[in-house]
């Protein structure tokens, strides 16, 4: 099963009704949302304690009434102060559950402390069988709640700190267990423990960030599924994956490929720039590799690892970097760049082919987070002949530049 983390935030604001609908429409069986109570005790969807990141307002959810929250607008994607303000508003949990009733399960994150108020919403909206509670609370506390609310769906969360709590459930094991491990040597990541979980239910892993499943991430999966989703399914017994990449995970589960190169296209990873060193293959203004990723020995190009995505980062004005690209056949091509940035504007780049003049300035999109990558069309197509070409990406000097480049992709287009 696929669980869409905070809904399909690549198409609508996180934790919005549109993101919930898009998550189910893109094939997720589960949408994960975050629940908080307003000052007047209305359960609403909001990840953070404050509305600052994801809306055009400020303040703590617990200090704002439902009426006050309704006046706010959600920001695009994962938000941030420079993300676009949308027409979407903060949904109540009741609205979210009604929207999901015929579509799938809703994983109620951060809801355990307010579980009685949440339960009332599920009852009122006829969605007791849609709402999935979760916690790592002591087992007697969980039992007490489940005994009083027969029919409640519950998933227990374990890491190495509470691994033995699963056994305390005895014969009444929850139908799913969420396993969090940041190291493959963790106790909860060992085969015997996981086989025990699989014997009685589903096993849930999170692949959004590096620390949730020991670097088996969405982004690593896009490079090669065996580095992420494939490993969790084959080696760790995963039956539910929570992802920030709903469409690519569904593609992998149904077709066996995560992020295929389109027919007739050619892709080059940003970190695989041309040989030759400084002044020949690149110009970089930050001494050494300022990133935390696997840079090339002795080079100054900055390479970061954003939760499994290996990217050129610390982009600064006047820098440039060159790639060798093998064009498969004569034709008209557009260059797309897989980029990320929480800024608006994020920066600009120009493309030059085979030592020629740089093309028009391409504005890098605000993707709302450094780890939120999107494939962006430069909309500056060129006629290219079959064979090897050089592509130089140069960043305009004197303008703000702070973005990340994952890969370049030349795709055939009609002239
Ligand atoms: Ca550098
Ligand atoms: Ca740099
Ligand atoms: Ca890359």
mmCIF file with all atom_site columns, N, CA, C and O in Angstrom, residues 272-319:
data_model
loop_
_atom_site.group_PDB
_atom_site.id
_atom_site.type_symbol
_atom_site.label_atom_id
_atom_site.label_alt_id
_atom_site.label_comp_id
_atom_site.label_asym_id
_atom_site.label_entity_id
_atom_site.label_seq_id
_atom_site.pdbx_PDB_ins_code
_atom_site.Cartn_x
_atom_site.Cartn_y
_atom_site.Cartn_z
_atom_site.occupancy
_atom_site.B_iso_or_equiv
_atom_site.pdbx_formal_charge
_atom_site.auth_seq_id
_atom_site.auth_comp_id
_atom_site.auth_asym_id
_atom_site.auth_atom_id
_atom_site.pdbx_PDB_model_num
ATOM 1   N N  . UNK A 1 272 ? 27.551 14.259 -12.181 1.00 0.00 ? 272 UNK A N  1
ATOM 2   C CA . UNK A 1 272 ? 28.423 13.628 -13.178 1.00 0.00 ? 272 UNK A CA 1
ATOM 3   C C  . UNK A 1 272 ? 28.823 14.637 -14.250 1.00 0.00 ? 272 UNK A C  1
ATOM 4   O O  . UNK A 1 272 ? 28.610 14.428 -15.440 1.00 0.00 ? 272 UNK A O  1
ATOM 5   N N  . UNK A 1 273 ? 29.411 15.753 -13.815 1.00 0.00 ? 273 UNK A N  1
ATOM 6   C CA . UNK A 1 273 ? 29.817 16.804 -14.743 1.00 0.00 ? 273 UNK A CA 1
ATOM 7   C C  . UNK A 1 273 ? 31.080 16.364 -15.488 1.00 0.00 ? 273 UNK A C  1
ATOM 8   O O  . UNK A 1 273 ? 31.711 15.359 -15.140 1.00 0.00 ? 273 UNK A O  1
ATOM 9   N N  . UNK A 1 274 ? 31.411 17.137 -16.513 1.00 0.00 ? 274 UNK A N  1
ATOM 10  C CA . UNK A 1 274 ? 32.516 16.771 -17.410 1.00 0.00 ? 274 UNK A CA 1
ATOM 11  C C  . UNK A 1 274 ? 33.850 16.743 -16.662 1.00 0.00 ? 274 UNK A C  1
ATOM 12  O O  . UNK A 1 274 ? 34.017 17.432 -15.646 1.00 0.00 ? 274 UNK A O  1
ATOM 13  N N  . UNK A 1 275 ? 34.815 15.974 -17.156 1.00 0.00 ? 275 UNK A N  1
ATOM 14  C CA . UNK A 1 275 ? 36.149 15.980 -16.554 1.00 0.00 ? 275 UNK A CA 1
ATOM 15  C C  . UNK A 1 275 ? 36.929 17.229 -16.987 1.00 0.00 ? 275 UNK A C  1
ATOM 16  O O  . UNK A 1 275 ? 36.512 17.959 -17.877 1.00 0.00 ? 275 UNK A O  1
ATOM 17  N N  . UNK A 1 276 ? 38.057 17.459 -16.329 1.00 0.00 ? 276 UNK A N  1
ATOM 18  C CA . UNK A 1 276 ? 38.919 18.571 -16.760 1.00 0.00 ? 276 UNK A CA 1
ATOM 19  C C  . UNK A 1 276 ? 39.219 19.570 -15.661 1.00 0.00 ? 276 UNK A C  1
ATOM 20  O O  . UNK A 1 276 ? 40.162 20.355 -15.775 1.00 0.00 ? 276 UNK A O  1
ATOM 21  N N  . UNK A 1 277 ? 38.389 19.561 -14.612 1.00 0.00 ? 277 UNK A N  1
ATOM 22  C CA . UNK A 1 277 ? 38.670 20.398 -13.455 1.00 0.00 ? 277 UNK A CA 1
ATOM 23  C C  . UNK A 1 277 ? 38.275 21.861 -13.625 1.00 0.00 ? 277 UNK A C  1
ATOM 24  O O  . UNK A 1 277 ? 37.621 22.249 -14.601 1.00 0.00 ? 277 UNK A O  1
ATOM 25  N N  . UNK A 1 278 ? 38.727 22.672 -12.648 1.00 0.00 ? 278 UNK A N  1
ATOM 26  C CA . UNK A 1 278 ? 38.337 24.081 -12.565 1.00 0.00 ? 278 UNK A CA 1
ATOM 27  C C  . UNK A 1 278 ? 38.765 24.834 -13.815 1.00 0.00 ? 278 UNK A C  1
ATOM 28  O O  . UNK A 1 278 ? 39.853 24.613 -14.347 1.00 0.00 ? 278 UNK A O  1
ATOM 29  N N  . UNK A 1 279 ? 37.903 25.720 -14.279 1.00 0.00 ? 279 UNK A N  1
ATOM 30  C CA . UNK A 1 279 ? 38.220 26.546 -15.437 1.00 0.00 ? 279 UNK A CA 1
ATOM 31  C C  . UNK A 1 279 ? 37.962 25.851 -16.763 1.00 0.00 ? 279 UNK A C  1
ATOM 32  O O  . UNK A 1 279 ? 37.867 26.499 -17.795 1.00 0.00 ? 279 UNK A O  1
ATOM 33  N N  . UNK A 1 280 ? 37.844 24.528 -16.713 1.00 0.00 ? 280 UNK A N  1
ATOM 34  C CA . UNK A 1 280 ? 37.580 23.756 -17.927 1.00 0.00 ? 280 UNK A CA 1
ATOM 35  C C  . UNK A 1 280 ? 36.174 23.162 -17.877 1.00 0.00 ? 280 UNK A C  1
ATOM 36  O O  . UNK A 1 280 ? 35.353 23.378 -18.765 1.00 0.00 ? 280 UNK A O  1
ATOM 37  N N  . UNK A 1 281 ? 35.922 22.417 -16.796 1.00 0.00 ? 281 UNK A N  1
ATOM 38  C CA . UNK A 1 281 ? 34.623 21.751 -16.659 1.00 0.00 ? 281 UNK A CA 1
ATOM 39  C C  . UNK A 1 281 ? 33.652 22.581 -15.818 1.00 0.00 ? 281 UNK A C  1
ATOM 40  O O  . UNK A 1 281 ? 32.440 22.406 -15.917 1.00 0.00 ? 281 UNK A O  1
ATOM 41  N N  . UNK A 1 282 ? 34.193 23.436 -14.971 1.00 0.00 ? 282 UNK A N  1
ATOM 42  C CA . UNK A 1 282 ? 33.311 24.198 -14.082 1.00 0.00 ? 282 UNK A CA 1
ATOM 43  C C  . UNK A 1 282 ? 34.025 25.439 -13.553 1.00 0.00 ? 282 UNK A C  1
ATOM 44  O O  . UNK A 1 282 ? 35.262 25.530 -13.614 1.00 0.00 ? 282 UNK A O  1
ATOM 45  N N  . UNK A 1 283 ? 33.236 26.345 -13.031 1.00 0.00 ? 283 UNK A N  1
ATOM 46  C CA . UNK A 1 283 ? 33.751 27.463 -12.227 1.00 0.00 ? 283 UNK A CA 1
ATOM 47  C C  . UNK A 1 283 ? 32.921 27.509 -10.960 1.00 0.00 ? 283 UNK A C  1
ATOM 48  O O  . UNK A 1 283 ? 31.694 27.602 -11.032 1.00 0.00 ? 283 UNK A O  1
ATOM 49  N N  . UNK A 1 284 ? 33.571 27.364 -9.804  1.00 0.00 ? 284 UNK A N  1
ATOM 50  C CA . UNK A 1 284 ? 32.852 27.335 -8.525  1.00 0.00 ? 284 UNK A CA 1
ATOM 51  C C  . UNK A 1 284 ? 33.506 28.325 -7.570  1.00 0.00 ? 284 UNK A C  1
ATOM 52  O O  . UNK A 1 284 ? 34.722 28.323 -7.414  1.00 0.00 ? 284 UNK A O  1
ATOM 53  N N  . UNK A 1 285 ? 32.675 29.178 -6.956  1.00 0.00 ? 285 UNK A N  1
ATOM 54  C CA . UNK A 1 285 ? 33.237 30.278 -6.156  1.00 0.00 ? 285 UNK A CA 1
ATOM 55  C C  . UNK A 1 285 ? 33.426 29.925 -4.683  1.00 0.00 ? 285 UNK A C  1
ATOM 56  O O  . UNK A 1 285 ? 34.021 30.708 -3.946  1.00 0.00 ? 285 UNK A O  1
ATOM 57  N N  . UNK A 1 286 ? 32.898 28.771 -4.235  1.00 0.00 ? 286 UNK A N  1
ATOM 58  C CA . UNK A 1 286 ? 33.114 28.349 -2.835  1.00 0.00 ? 286 UNK A CA 1
ATOM 59  C C  . UNK A 1 286 ? 34.282 27.368 -2.808  1.00 0.00 ? 286 UNK A C  1
ATOM 60  O O  . UNK A 1 286 ? 34.198 26.321 -3.456  1.00 0.00 ? 286 UNK A O  1
ATOM 61  N N  . UNK A 1 287 ? 35.344 27.681 -2.071  1.00 0.00 ? 287 UNK A N  1
ATOM 62  C CA . UNK A 1 287 ? 36.486 26.753 -2.060  1.00 0.00 ? 287 UNK A CA 1
ATOM 63  C C  . UNK A 1 287 ? 36.084 25.364 -1.550  1.00 0.00 ? 287 UNK A C  1
ATOM 64  O O  . UNK A 1 287 ? 35.366 25.245 -0.552  1.00 0.00 ? 287 UNK A O  1
ATOM 65  N N  . UNK A 1 288 ? 36.549 24.335 -2.221  1.00 0.00 ? 288 UNK A N  1
ATOM 66  C CA . UNK A 1 288 ? 36.271 22.959 -1.803  1.00 0.00 ? 288 UNK A CA 1
ATOM 67  C C  . UNK A 1 288 ? 34.820 22.578 -2.009  1.00 0.00 ? 288 UNK A C  1
ATOM 68  O O  . UNK A 1 288 ? 34.040 23.324 -2.604  1.00 0.00 ? 288 UNK A O  1
ATOM 69  N N  . UNK A 1 289 ? 34.475 21.389 -1.545  1.00 0.00 ? 289 UNK A N  1
ATOM 70  C CA . UNK A 1 289 ? 33.089 20.926 -1.590  1.00 0.00 ? 289 UNK A CA 1
ATOM 71  C C  . UNK A 1 289 ? 32.401 21.383 -0.318  1.00 0.00 ? 289 UNK A C  1
ATOM 72  O O  . UNK A 1 289 ? 32.650 20.854 0.762   1.00 0.00 ? 289 UNK A O  1
ATOM 73  N N  . UNK A 1 290 ? 31.509 22.354 -0.447  1.00 0.00 ? 290 UNK A N  1
ATOM 74  C CA . UNK A 1 290 ? 30.802 22.888 0.712   1.00 0.00 ? 290 UNK A CA 1
ATOM 75  C C  . UNK A 1 290 ? 29.626 22.000 1.115   1.00 0.00 ? 290 UNK A C  1
ATOM 76  O O  . UNK A 1 290 ? 29.022 22.205 2.161   1.00 0.00 ? 290 UNK A O  1
ATOM 77  N N  . UNK A 1 291 ? 29.270 21.047 0.275   1.00 0.00 ? 291 UNK A N  1
ATOM 78  C CA . UNK A 1 291 ? 28.112 20.197 0.542   1.00 0.00 ? 291 UNK A CA 1
ATOM 79  C C  . UNK A 1 291 ? 28.483 18.978 1.374   1.00 0.00 ? 291 UNK A C  1
ATOM 80  O O  . UNK A 1 291 ? 29.652 18.742 1.675   1.00 0.00 ? 291 UNK A O  1
ATOM 81  N N  . UNK A 1 292 ? 27.465 18.195 1.721   1.00 0.00 ? 292 UNK A N  1
ATOM 82  C CA . UNK A 1 292 ? 27.677 16.987 2.532   1.00 0.00 ? 292 UNK A CA 1
ATOM 83  C C  . UNK A 1 292 ? 27.625 15.735 1.663   1.00 0.00 ? 292 UNK A C  1
ATOM 84  O O  . UNK A 1 292 ? 27.574 14.627 2.175   1.00 0.00 ? 292 UNK A O  1
ATOM 85  N N  . UNK A 1 293 ? 27.638 15.914 0.349   1.00 0.00 ? 293 UNK A N  1
ATOM 86  C CA . UNK A 1 293 ? 27.539 14.772 -0.555  1.00 0.00 ? 293 UNK A CA 1
ATOM 87  C C  . UNK A 1 293 ? 28.891 14.358 -1.111  1.00 0.00 ? 293 UNK A C  1
ATOM 88  O O  . UNK A 1 293 ? 29.915 14.972 -0.817  1.00 0.00 ? 293 UNK A O  1
ATOM 89  N N  . UNK A 1 294 ? 28.878 13.291 -1.936  1.00 0.00 ? 294 UNK A N  1
ATOM 90  C CA . UNK A 1 294 ? 30.124 12.743 -2.486  1.00 0.00 ? 294 UNK A CA 1
ATOM 91  C C  . UNK A 1 294 ? 30.660 13.596 -3.623  1.00 0.00 ? 294 UNK A C  1
ATOM 92  O O  . UNK A 1 294 ? 30.369 13.344 -4.785  1.00 0.00 ? 294 UNK A O  1
ATOM 93  N N  . UNK A 1 295 ? 31.458 14.602 -3.304  1.00 0.00 ? 295 UNK A N  1
ATOM 94  C CA . UNK A 1 295 ? 32.073 15.447 -4.326  1.00 0.00 ? 295 UNK A CA 1
ATOM 95  C C  . UNK A 1 295 ? 33.247 14.734 -4.976  1.00 0.00 ? 295 UNK A C  1
ATOM 96  O O  . UNK A 1 295 ? 33.707 13.697 -4.508  1.00 0.00 ? 295 UNK A O  1
ATOM 97  N N  . UNK A 1 296 ? 33.694 15.324 -6.098  1.00 0.00 ? 296 UNK A N  1
ATOM 98  C CA . UNK A 1 296 ? 34.827 14.716 -6.804  1.00 0.00 ? 296 UNK A CA 1
ATOM 99  C C  . UNK A 1 296 ? 36.108 15.177 -6.134  1.00 0.00 ? 296 UNK A C  1
ATOM 100 O O  . UNK A 1 296 ? 36.282 16.366 -5.860  1.00 0.00 ? 296 UNK A O  1
ATOM 101 N N  . UNK A 1 297 ? 36.996 14.247 -5.882  1.00 0.00 ? 297 UNK A N  1
ATOM 102 C CA . UNK A 1 297 ? 38.240 14.494 -5.159  1.00 0.00 ? 297 UNK A CA 1
ATOM 103 C C  . UNK A 1 297 ? 39.032 15.654 -5.759  1.00 0.00 ? 297 UNK A C  1
ATOM 104 O O  . UNK A 1 297 ? 39.319 15.656 -6.954  1.00 0.00 ? 297 UNK A O  1
ATOM 105 N N  . UNK A 1 298 ? 39.369 16.625 -4.939  1.00 0.00 ? 298 UNK A N  1
ATOM 106 C CA . UNK A 1 298 ? 40.191 17.741 -5.398  1.00 0.00 ? 298 UNK A CA 1
ATOM 107 C C  . UNK A 1 298 ? 39.422 18.837 -6.119  1.00 0.00 ? 298 UNK A C  1
ATOM 108 O O  . UNK A 1 298 ? 39.980 19.886 -6.402  1.00 0.00 ? 298 UNK A O  1
ATOM 109 N N  . UNK A 1 299 ? 38.130 18.604 -6.391  1.00 0.00 ? 299 UNK A N  1
ATOM 110 C CA . UNK A 1 299 ? 37.331 19.603 -7.099  1.00 0.00 ? 299 UNK A CA 1
ATOM 111 C C  . UNK A 1 299 ? 36.612 20.530 -6.124  1.00 0.00 ? 299 UNK A C  1
ATOM 112 O O  . UNK A 1 299 ? 36.436 20.208 -4.952  1.00 0.00 ? 299 UNK A O  1
ATOM 113 N N  . UNK A 1 300 ? 36.175 21.670 -6.661  1.00 0.00 ? 300 UNK A N  1
ATOM 114 C CA . UNK A 1 300 ? 35.470 22.648 -5.833  1.00 0.00 ? 300 UNK A CA 1
ATOM 115 C C  . UNK A 1 300 ? 33.954 22.612 -6.017  1.00 0.00 ? 300 UNK A C  1
ATOM 116 O O  . UNK A 1 300 ? 33.237 23.385 -5.377  1.00 0.00 ? 300 UNK A O  1
ATOM 117 N N  . UNK A 1 301 ? 33.467 21.770 -6.917  1.00 0.00 ? 301 UNK A N  1
ATOM 118 C CA . UNK A 1 301 ? 32.013 21.695 -7.138  1.00 0.00 ? 301 UNK A CA 1
ATOM 119 C C  . UNK A 1 301 ? 31.352 21.220 -5.846  1.00 0.00 ? 301 UNK A C  1
ATOM 120 O O  . UNK A 1 301 ? 31.819 20.278 -5.189  1.00 0.00 ? 301 UNK A O  1
ATOM 121 N N  . UNK A 1 302 ? 30.259 21.901 -5.470  1.00 0.00 ? 302 UNK A N  1
ATOM 122 C CA . UNK A 1 302 ? 29.568 21.590 -4.215  1.00 0.00 ? 302 UNK A CA 1
ATOM 123 C C  . UNK A 1 302 ? 28.507 20.533 -4.465  1.00 0.00 ? 302 UNK A C  1
ATOM 124 O O  . UNK A 1 302 ? 27.617 20.728 -5.296  1.00 0.00 ? 302 UNK A O  1
ATOM 125 N N  . UNK A 1 303 ? 28.621 19.420 -3.761  1.00 0.00 ? 303 UNK A N  1
ATOM 126 C CA . UNK A 1 303 ? 27.706 18.290 -3.958  1.00 0.00 ? 303 UNK A CA 1
ATOM 127 C C  . UNK A 1 303 ? 27.023 17.975 -2.624  1.00 0.00 ? 303 UNK A C  1
ATOM 128 O O  . UNK A 1 303 ? 27.698 17.792 -1.604  1.00 0.00 ? 303 UNK A O  1
ATOM 129 N N  . UNK A 1 304 ? 25.698 17.952 -2.638  1.00 0.00 ? 304 UNK A N  1
ATOM 130 C CA . UNK A 1 304 ? 24.923 17.685 -1.419  1.00 0.00 ? 304 UNK A CA 1
ATOM 131 C C  . UNK A 1 304 ? 24.152 16.368 -1.564  1.00 0.00 ? 304 UNK A C  1
ATOM 132 O O  . UNK A 1 304 ? 23.895 15.906 -2.668  1.00 0.00 ? 304 UNK A O  1
ATOM 133 N N  . UNK A 1 305 ? 23.811 15.795 -0.431  1.00 0.00 ? 305 UNK A N  1
ATOM 134 C CA . UNK A 1 305 ? 22.931 14.633 -0.367  1.00 0.00 ? 305 UNK A CA 1
ATOM 135 C C  . UNK A 1 305 ? 21.652 15.080 0.344   1.00 0.00 ? 305 UNK A C  1
ATOM 136 O O  . UNK A 1 305 ? 21.638 15.246 1.555   1.00 0.00 ? 305 UNK A O  1
ATOM 137 N N  . UNK A 1 306 ? 20.610 15.320 -0.455  1.00 0.00 ? 306 UNK A N  1
ATOM 138 C CA . UNK A 1 306 ? 19.327 15.728 0.132   1.00 0.00 ? 306 UNK A CA 1
ATOM 139 C C  . UNK A 1 306 ? 18.432 14.496 0.246   1.00 0.00 ? 306 UNK A C  1
ATOM 140 O O  . UNK A 1 306 ? 17.693 14.155 -0.679  1.00 0.00 ? 306 UNK A O  1
ATOM 141 N N  . UNK A 1 307 ? 18.547 13.794 1.367   1.00 0.00 ? 307 UNK A N  1
ATOM 142 C CA . UNK A 1 307 ? 17.725 12.604 1.620   1.00 0.00 ? 307 UNK A CA 1
ATOM 143 C C  . UNK A 1 307 ? 17.795 11.605 0.468   1.00 0.00 ? 307 UNK A C  1
ATOM 144 O O  . UNK A 1 307 ? 16.786 11.053 0.041   1.00 0.00 ? 307 UNK A O  1
ATOM 145 N N  . UNK A 1 308 ? 19.013 11.392 -0.012  1.00 0.00 ? 308 UNK A N  1
ATOM 146 C CA . UNK A 1 308 ? 19.225 10.392 -1.050  1.00 0.00 ? 308 UNK A CA 1
ATOM 147 C C  . UNK A 1 308 ? 19.415 10.962 -2.442  1.00 0.00 ? 308 UNK A C  1
ATOM 148 O O  . UNK A 1 308 ? 19.934 10.281 -3.318  1.00 0.00 ? 308 UNK A O  1
ATOM 149 N N  . UNK A 1 309 ? 18.973 12.201 -2.648  1.00 0.00 ? 309 UNK A N  1
ATOM 150 C CA . UNK A 1 309 ? 19.210 12.853 -3.938  1.00 0.00 ? 309 UNK A CA 1
ATOM 151 C C  . UNK A 1 309 ? 20.628 13.430 -3.913  1.00 0.00 ? 309 UNK A C  1
ATOM 152 O O  . UNK A 1 309 ? 20.945 14.228 -3.033  1.00 0.00 ? 309 UNK A O  1
ATOM 153 N N  . UNK A 1 310 ? 21.457 13.016 -4.870  1.00 0.00 ? 310 UNK A N  1
ATOM 154 C CA . UNK A 1 310 ? 22.817 13.558 -4.962  1.00 0.00 ? 310 UNK A CA 1
ATOM 155 C C  . UNK A 1 310 ? 22.774 14.701 -5.968  1.00 0.00 ? 310 UNK A C  1
ATOM 156 O O  . UNK A 1 310 ? 22.396 14.497 -7.126  1.00 0.00 ? 310 UNK A O  1
ATOM 157 N N  . UNK A 1 311 ? 23.116 15.897 -5.505  1.00 0.00 ? 311 UNK A N  1
ATOM 158 C CA . UNK A 1 311 ? 22.844 17.100 -6.299  1.00 0.00 ? 311 UNK A CA 1
ATOM 159 C C  . UNK A 1 311 ? 24.018 18.063 -6.234  1.00 0.00 ? 311 UNK A C  1
ATOM 160 O O  . UNK A 1 311 ? 24.826 18.018 -5.301  1.00 0.00 ? 311 UNK A O  1
ATOM 161 N N  . UNK A 1 312 ? 24.094 18.945 -7.241  1.00 0.00 ? 312 UNK A N  1
ATOM 162 C CA . UNK A 1 312 ? 25.002 20.083 -7.144  1.00 0.00 ? 312 UNK A CA 1
ATOM 163 C C  . UNK A 1 312 ? 24.244 21.186 -6.409  1.00 0.00 ? 312 UNK A C  1
ATOM 164 O O  . UNK A 1 312 ? 23.091 21.496 -6.740  1.00 0.00 ? 312 UNK A O  1
ATOM 165 N N  . UNK A 1 313 ? 24.896 21.727 -5.381  1.00 0.00 ? 313 UNK A N  1
ATOM 166 C CA . UNK A 1 313 ? 24.231 22.658 -4.477  1.00 0.00 ? 313 UNK A CA 1
ATOM 167 C C  . UNK A 1 313 ? 25.130 23.883 -4.258  1.00 0.00 ? 313 UNK A C  1
ATOM 168 O O  . UNK A 1 313 ? 26.145 24.024 -4.928  1.00 0.00 ? 313 UNK A O  1
ATOM 169 N N  . UNK A 1 314 ? 24.775 24.709 -3.290  1.00 0.00 ? 314 UNK A N  1
ATOM 170 C CA . UNK A 1 314 ? 25.521 25.966 -3.058  1.00 0.00 ? 314 UNK A CA 1
ATOM 171 C C  . UNK A 1 314 ? 25.754 26.693 -4.387  1.00 0.00 ? 314 UNK A C  1
ATOM 172 O O  . UNK A 1 314 ? 26.855 27.105 -4.710  1.00 0.00 ? 314 UNK A O  1
ATOM 173 N N  . UNK A 1 315 ? 24.670 26.806 -5.155  1.00 0.00 ? 315 UNK A N  1
ATOM 174 C CA . UNK A 1 315 ? 24.715 27.510 -6.434  1.00 0.00 ? 315 UNK A CA 1
ATOM 175 C C  . UNK A 1 315 ? 24.877 28.996 -6.175  1.00 0.00 ? 315 UNK A C  1
ATOM 176 O O  . UNK A 1 315 ? 24.116 29.589 -5.410  1.00 0.00 ? 315 UNK A O  1
ATOM 177 N N  . UNK A 1 316 ? 25.867 29.597 -6.829  1.00 0.00 ? 316 UNK A N  1
ATOM 178 C CA . UNK A 1 316 ? 26.118 31.016 -6.636  1.00 0.00 ? 316 UNK A CA 1
ATOM 179 C C  . UNK A 1 316 ? 26.287 31.712 -7.987  1.00 0.00 ? 316 UNK A C  1
ATOM 180 O O  . UNK A 1 316 ? 26.697 31.074 -8.967  1.00 0.00 ? 316 UNK A O  1
ATOM 181 N N  . UNK A 1 317 ? 25.983 33.017 -8.012  1.00 0.00 ? 317 UNK A N  1
ATOM 182 C CA . UNK A 1 317 ? 26.103 33.788 -9.247  1.00 0.00 ? 317 UNK A CA 1
ATOM 183 C C  . UNK A 1 317 ? 27.505 33.689 -9.831  1.00 0.00 ? 317 UNK A C  1
ATOM 184 O O  . UNK A 1 317 ? 28.486 33.619 -9.089  1.00 0.00 ? 317 UNK A O  1
ATOM 185 N N  . UNK A 1 318 ? 27.598 33.634 -11.143 1.00 0.00 ? 318 UNK A N  1
ATOM 186 C CA . UNK A 1 318 ? 28.846 33.569 -11.923 1.00 0.00 ? 318 UNK A CA 1
ATOM 187 C C  . UNK A 1 318 ? 29.425 32.158 -12.001 1.00 0.00 ? 318 UNK A C  1
ATOM 188 O O  . UNK A 1 318 ? 30.404 31.945 -12.731 1.00 0.00 ? 318 UNK A O  1
ATOM 189 N N  . UNK A 1 319 ? 28.857 31.209 -11.281 1.00 0.00 ? 319 UNK A N  1
ATOM 190 C CA . UNK A 1 319 ? 29.350 29.836 -11.403 1.00 0.00 ? 319 UNK A CA 1
ATOM 191 C C  . UNK A 1 319 ? 28.821 29.201 -12.702 1.00 0.00 ? 319 UNK A C  1
ATOM 192 O O  . UNK A 1 319 ? 27.785 29.603 -13.223 1.00 0.00 ? 319 UNK A O  1
#
